[in-house]
Tab-separated table of C-alpha atoms and ligand atoms in Angstrom:
chain	number	residue	atom	x	y	z
A	1	MET	CA	-11.597	34.007	28.951
A	2	THR	CA	-14.423	32.923	31.278
A	3	GLY	CA	-17.539	34.238	29.484
A	4	ASP	CA	-20.873	35.052	31.097
A	5	THR	CA	-21.521	34.679	34.831
A	6	ALA	CA	-24.284	32.632	36.509
A	7	ASP	CA	-26.184	35.866	37.329
A	8	MET	CA	-26.034	36.952	33.680
A	9	LEU	CA	-27.276	33.522	32.596
A	10	ASP	CA	-30.177	33.647	35.092
A	11	ALA	CA	-31.248	37.088	33.848
A	12	ARG	CA	-30.975	35.998	30.209
A	13	ALA	CA	-32.969	32.802	30.823
A	14	ALA	CA	-35.754	34.764	32.562
A	15	PHE	CA	-35.893	37.318	29.744
A	16	GLN	CA	-35.892	34.668	27.002
A	17	GLY	CA	-38.387	32.540	28.937
A	18	ALA	CA	-40.844	35.464	28.859
A	19	GLY	CA	-40.719	35.296	25.047
A	20	HIS	CA	-39.281	38.766	24.381
A	21	PHE	CA	-36.763	37.351	21.889
A	22	GLY	CA	-39.248	34.872	20.339
A	23	PRO	CA	-39.257	36.675	16.952
A	24	ILE	CA	-35.434	36.395	16.864
A	25	ALA	CA	-35.620	32.635	17.541
A	26	GLU	CA	-38.170	32.319	14.711
A	27	ALA	CA	-35.877	34.225	12.335
A	28	VAL	CA	-32.940	31.985	13.286
A	29	ALA	CA	-35.048	28.903	12.436
A	30	ARG	CA	-36.081	30.482	9.100
A	31	ALA	CA	-32.451	31.293	8.269
A	32	LEU	CA	-31.256	27.783	9.092
A	33	GLY	CA	-34.022	26.285	6.943
A	34	SER	CA	-34.722	22.569	6.843
A	35	PHE	CA	-31.896	20.133	7.504
A	36	SER	CA	-31.795	16.377	7.005
A	37	PRO	CA	-33.043	13.992	9.687
A	38	ASP	CA	-30.321	12.652	12.026
A	39	SER	CA	-28.199	15.720	11.459
A	40	ALA	CA	-26.462	17.876	14.065
A	41	VAL	CA	-26.523	21.622	14.681
A	42	LEU	CA	-23.869	23.451	16.709
A	43	GLU	CA	-24.394	26.721	18.593
A	44	ILE	CA	-21.237	28.660	19.499
A	45	GLY	CA	-21.500	30.856	22.614
A	46	ALA	CA	-24.824	29.132	23.261
A	47	GLY	CA	-25.395	30.662	26.706
A	48	THR	CA	-28.749	29.301	27.895
A	49	GLY	CA	-29.116	27.231	24.681
A	50	TYR	CA	-32.419	29.003	23.936
A	51	TYR	CA	-31.966	29.344	20.145
A	52	LEU	CA	-30.468	25.884	19.667
A	53	ALA	CA	-33.236	24.205	21.687
A	54	SER	CA	-35.894	25.885	19.592
A	55	VAL	CA	-34.462	24.633	16.257
A	56	ILE	CA	-33.742	21.132	17.598
A	57	ASP	CA	-37.233	20.862	19.054
A	58	ALA	CA	-38.745	21.595	15.636
A	59	SER	CA	-36.783	18.765	13.945
A	60	PRO	CA	-37.540	15.476	15.771
A	61	ASP	CA	-34.465	13.402	14.784
A	62	SER	CA	-31.832	16.116	14.997
A	63	VAL	CA	-29.293	16.630	17.772
A	64	GLY	CA	-27.726	19.843	19.037
A	65	VAL	CA	-24.326	20.702	20.460
A	66	ALA	CA	-24.213	23.784	22.694
A	67	LEU	CA	-20.683	25.144	23.096
A	68	ASP	CA	-19.738	27.852	25.586
A	69	VAL	CA	-16.617	28.934	27.451
A	70	ALA	CA	-18.572	29.712	30.641
A	71	LYS	CA	-19.213	26.904	33.141
A	72	PRO	CA	-22.621	28.263	34.247
A	73	ALA	CA	-23.672	28.362	30.583
A	74	ALA	CA	-22.486	24.819	29.913
A	75	ARG	CA	-24.370	23.577	33.008
A	76	ARG	CA	-27.567	25.336	31.979
A	77	ALA	CA	-27.384	24.261	28.312
A	78	ALA	CA	-26.930	20.632	29.418
A	79	ARG	CA	-30.519	20.756	30.716
A	80	VAL	CA	-32.081	22.827	27.941
A	81	HIS	CA	-33.318	19.960	25.750
A	82	PRO	CA	-33.013	16.126	25.812
A	83	ARG	CA	-31.360	16.143	22.354
A	84	VAL	CA	-28.850	18.902	23.121
A	85	ALA	CA	-25.379	18.005	24.442
A	86	SER	CA	-23.326	20.665	26.141
A	87	VAL	CA	-19.592	21.274	25.677
A	88	LEU	CA	-17.367	23.570	27.736
A	89	ALA	CA	-14.797	25.031	25.321
A	90	ASP	CA	-13.239	28.268	24.110
A	91	ALA	CA	-14.258	28.734	20.462
A	92	TRP	CA	-11.024	30.645	19.766
A	93	ARG	CA	-8.973	27.568	20.668
A	94	GLY	CA	-10.732	25.426	18.046
A	95	LEU	CA	-14.048	23.582	17.952
A	96	PRO	CA	-13.907	20.054	19.450
A	97	LEU	CA	-15.841	18.496	16.557
A	98	ARG	CA	-14.910	16.387	13.535
A	99	ASP	CA	-14.586	17.902	10.048
A	100	SER	CA	-17.917	18.228	8.154
A	101	SER	CA	-19.850	16.889	11.146
A	102	VAL	CA	-22.700	19.431	11.483
A	103	GLU	CA	-25.333	20.705	9.043
A	104	GLY	CA	-25.810	24.024	10.758
A	105	VAL	CA	-23.937	26.421	13.039
A	106	LEU	CA	-25.634	29.200	15.020
A	107	CYS	CA	-23.868	32.171	16.512
A	108	VAL	CA	-26.196	34.610	18.303
A	109	PHE	CA	-24.636	37.664	19.998
A	110	ALA	CA	-21.478	35.584	20.443
A	111	PRO	CA	-17.909	35.329	19.120
A	112	ARG	CA	-17.266	33.325	15.984
A	113	ASN	CA	-14.234	31.499	14.657
A	114	ALA	CA	-14.815	31.462	10.882
A	115	ALA	CA	-12.049	29.019	9.933
A	116	GLU	CA	-13.203	26.465	12.487
A	117	VAL	CA	-16.869	26.879	11.518
A	118	ALA	CA	-15.936	26.198	7.882
A	119	ARG	CA	-14.066	23.068	8.960
A	120	VAL	CA	-16.917	21.527	10.988
A	121	LEU	CA	-19.762	22.434	8.580
A	122	ALA	CA	-20.869	19.682	6.201
A	123	PRO	CA	-20.901	20.660	2.490
A	124	GLY	CA	-23.877	22.967	1.866
A	125	GLY	CA	-24.384	23.490	5.614
A	126	ARG	CA	-25.567	26.880	6.847
A	127	PHE	CA	-23.929	29.287	9.261
A	128	VAL	CA	-26.459	31.670	10.872
A	129	VAL	CA	-25.036	34.768	12.565
A	130	VAL	CA	-27.140	37.178	14.628
A	131	THR	CA	-25.709	40.582	15.546
A	132	PRO	CA	-27.439	43.581	17.134
A	133	THR	CA	-28.020	46.673	14.987
A	134	GLU	CA	-27.355	50.196	16.305
A	135	ARG	CA	-31.046	50.451	17.237
A	136	HIS	CA	-31.074	47.360	19.486
A	137	LEU	CA	-32.271	48.326	22.991
A	138	GLY	CA	-31.795	51.959	21.872
A	139	GLU	CA	-34.277	53.433	24.374
A	140	LEU	CA	-32.259	52.058	27.320
A	141	ILE	CA	-28.676	52.770	26.262
A	142	GLU	CA	-28.374	56.424	27.244
A	143	PRO	CA	-30.777	56.623	30.216
A	144	LEU	CA	-29.176	53.570	31.843
A	145	ASP	CA	-25.547	54.068	30.700
A	146	MET	CA	-25.514	50.718	28.929
A	147	VAL	CA	-22.698	49.515	26.665
A	148	ARG	CA	-23.278	50.719	23.085
A	149	VAL	CA	-23.361	48.457	20.008
A	150	ASP	CA	-20.225	49.102	17.981
A	151	PRO	CA	-21.468	50.697	14.696
A	152	ASP	CA	-18.466	49.155	12.898
A	153	LYS	CA	-19.494	45.613	13.850
A	154	ASP	CA	-21.154	44.772	10.515
A	155	ARG	CA	-18.085	45.755	8.548
A	156	ARG	CA	-15.830	43.717	10.831
A	157	LEU	CA	-18.137	40.696	10.615
A	158	ALA	CA	-18.086	40.853	6.815
A	159	GLU	CA	-14.275	41.099	6.882
A	160	GLN	CA	-13.934	38.139	9.260
A	161	LEU	CA	-16.019	35.903	7.002
A	162	ALA	CA	-14.922	37.175	3.569
A	163	GLY	CA	-12.950	34.619	1.610
A	164	THR	CA	-14.228	31.733	3.732
A	165	PHE	CA	-18.013	32.265	3.469
A	166	SER	CA	-20.585	33.826	1.113
A	167	ARG	CA	-23.729	35.443	2.471
A	168	VAL	CA	-26.814	33.774	0.991
A	169	GLY	CA	-29.527	35.318	3.166
A	170	HIS	CA	-30.133	38.428	5.233
A	171	GLU	CA	-33.017	39.703	7.357
A	172	VAL	CA	-33.296	42.615	9.781
A	173	VAL	CA	-35.679	41.659	12.581
A	174	GLU	CA	-36.981	44.738	14.372
A	175	TYR	CA	-39.932	45.115	16.733
A	176	SER	CA	-40.975	46.836	19.928
A	177	MET	CA	-40.978	44.961	23.253
A	178	PRO	CA	-43.277	46.219	26.011
A	179	LEU	CA	-40.979	45.798	29.038
A	180	SER	CA	-41.767	45.999	32.750
A	181	PRO	CA	-39.120	47.448	35.104
A	182	ASP	CA	-38.228	43.842	36.061
A	183	ALA	CA	-37.678	42.922	32.413
A	184	VAL	CA	-35.533	46.058	31.919
A	185	GLY	CA	-33.493	44.962	34.950
A	186	GLN	CA	-32.970	41.576	33.265
A	187	VAL	CA	-31.787	43.277	30.059
A	188	VAL	CA	-29.178	45.203	32.017
A	189	ALA	CA	-28.148	42.155	34.049
A	190	MET	CA	-27.774	39.783	31.086
A	191	GLY	CA	-25.500	41.857	28.860
A	192	PRO	CA	-22.036	43.412	28.897
A	193	SER	CA	-23.358	46.331	30.974
A	194	ALA	CA	-23.661	43.927	33.926
A	195	PHE	CA	-19.855	43.810	34.164
A	196	HIS	CA	-19.386	47.475	34.961
A	197	ARG	CA	-22.416	48.716	36.845
A	198	SER	CA	-24.912	47.800	39.543
A	199	THR	CA	-28.257	46.389	38.388
A	200	ASP	CA	-29.826	47.679	41.603
A	201	ASP	CA	-30.419	51.000	39.886
A	202	PRO	CA	-33.072	53.462	41.139
A	203	ARG	CA	-33.577	54.604	37.524
A	204	ILE	CA	-34.963	51.139	36.703
A	205	ALA	CA	-37.373	51.135	39.665
A	206	ALA	CA	-38.596	54.594	38.583
A	207	LEU	CA	-39.568	53.423	35.076
A	208	PRO	CA	-43.282	53.309	34.136
A	209	ALA	CA	-45.176	49.980	34.265
A	210	ILE	CA	-44.333	49.455	30.578
A	211	THR	CA	-41.428	50.895	28.583
A	212	PRO	CA	-41.449	50.211	24.822
A	213	VAL	CA	-37.940	49.017	23.909
A	214	THR	CA	-36.716	48.209	20.386
A	215	ALA	CA	-35.280	44.795	19.574
A	216	SER	CA	-33.286	45.092	16.341
A	217	VAL	CA	-30.953	42.433	14.995
A	218	ASP	CA	-29.346	41.431	11.772
A	219	VAL	CA	-29.769	37.733	10.901
A	220	SER	CA	-27.322	36.653	8.183
A	221	THR	CA	-26.976	33.225	6.597
A	222	TYR	CA	-23.672	32.066	5.124
A	223	VAL	CA	-22.403	29.020	3.270
A	224	ALA	CA	-18.740	28.078	3.027
A	225	ASN	CA	-16.990	28.827	-0.276
A	226	GLY	CA	-16.054	25.824	-2.418
B	1	SAM	C1	-24.128	37.583	24.810
B	1	SAM	S1	-24.036	35.901	25.268
B	1	SAM	C2	-25.141	35.152	24.101
B	1	SAM	C3	-25.601	33.788	24.528
B	1	SAM	C4	-26.658	33.144	23.602
B	1	SAM	N1	-26.188	32.972	22.246
B	1	SAM	C5	-27.920	33.958	23.622
B	1	SAM	O1	-28.107	34.820	22.767
B	1	SAM	O2	-28.706	33.742	24.537
B	1	SAM	C6	-22.439	35.415	24.630
B	1	SAM	C7	-22.055	34.008	25.037
B	1	SAM	O3	-20.805	33.692	24.407
B	1	SAM	C8	-20.004	33.002	25.366
B	1	SAM	N2	-18.609	33.163	24.954
B	1	SAM	C9	-17.833	34.271	25.052
B	1	SAM	N3	-16.594	34.019	24.572
B	1	SAM	C10	-16.601	32.724	24.147
B	1	SAM	C11	-15.610	31.885	23.562
B	1	SAM	N4	-14.376	32.329	23.310
B	1	SAM	N5	-15.947	30.599	23.277
B	1	SAM	C12	-17.190	30.137	23.532
B	1	SAM	N6	-18.164	30.888	24.092
B	1	SAM	C13	-17.877	32.161	24.394
B	1	SAM	C14	-20.363	33.668	26.689
B	1	SAM	O4	-20.022	32.881	27.806
B	1	SAM	C15	-21.865	33.855	26.530
B	1	SAM	O5	-22.599	32.756	27.004
């Protein structure tokens, strides 16, 4: 398991830096809610660290831990914010944190290890999970042969967390992004489609100046059972 490549991280950072996923970052902050000063928040599969940096920045005494299995991600997240530390680790092999040591855990488009999240979350701490809906990037999937969102994902997520967590909040965030051909190229280059096709695609260059593309994600908030 090596995770995302440096090229994928660069594309993702450029896309996030342009603000296209800003409403998702705002929803993640809403779902996490307020946490006590001096507390820590972990992001699993943090990638660029974009979502973690935005919640840590809004809470002046908090610290963040960005965990990712990919070296280019860990390097990038180490620079994302002065109060974010970066850890290179495979979430499936356990989280290198003490029991009850964090007040929040974020998992955005990334794998999650429910038992380990329950172990590291402090009592009452929140676990925020963001998954794409079937409509996410829908306008690009067929024309550009991109990897489809698995329609069974929601059911599998609920199964993975059942017994360990209860869902206490849920929001579908859906909006249209006006994307240039360059931004569409970044979308292709930053996701799983980058693994199996060239991003130097004449169909992207032939797109109009702006293509409206749907962003659609499910933001769920969980707390650990008893
Ligand atoms: C689709 S990216 C999302 C990154 C980030 N959350 C975001 O939305 O910008 C998934 C991330 O999970 C990481 N990842 C994949 N498997 C992992 C694992 N077993 N442990 C930790 N990180 C993992 C990848 O390297 C990648 O950075």
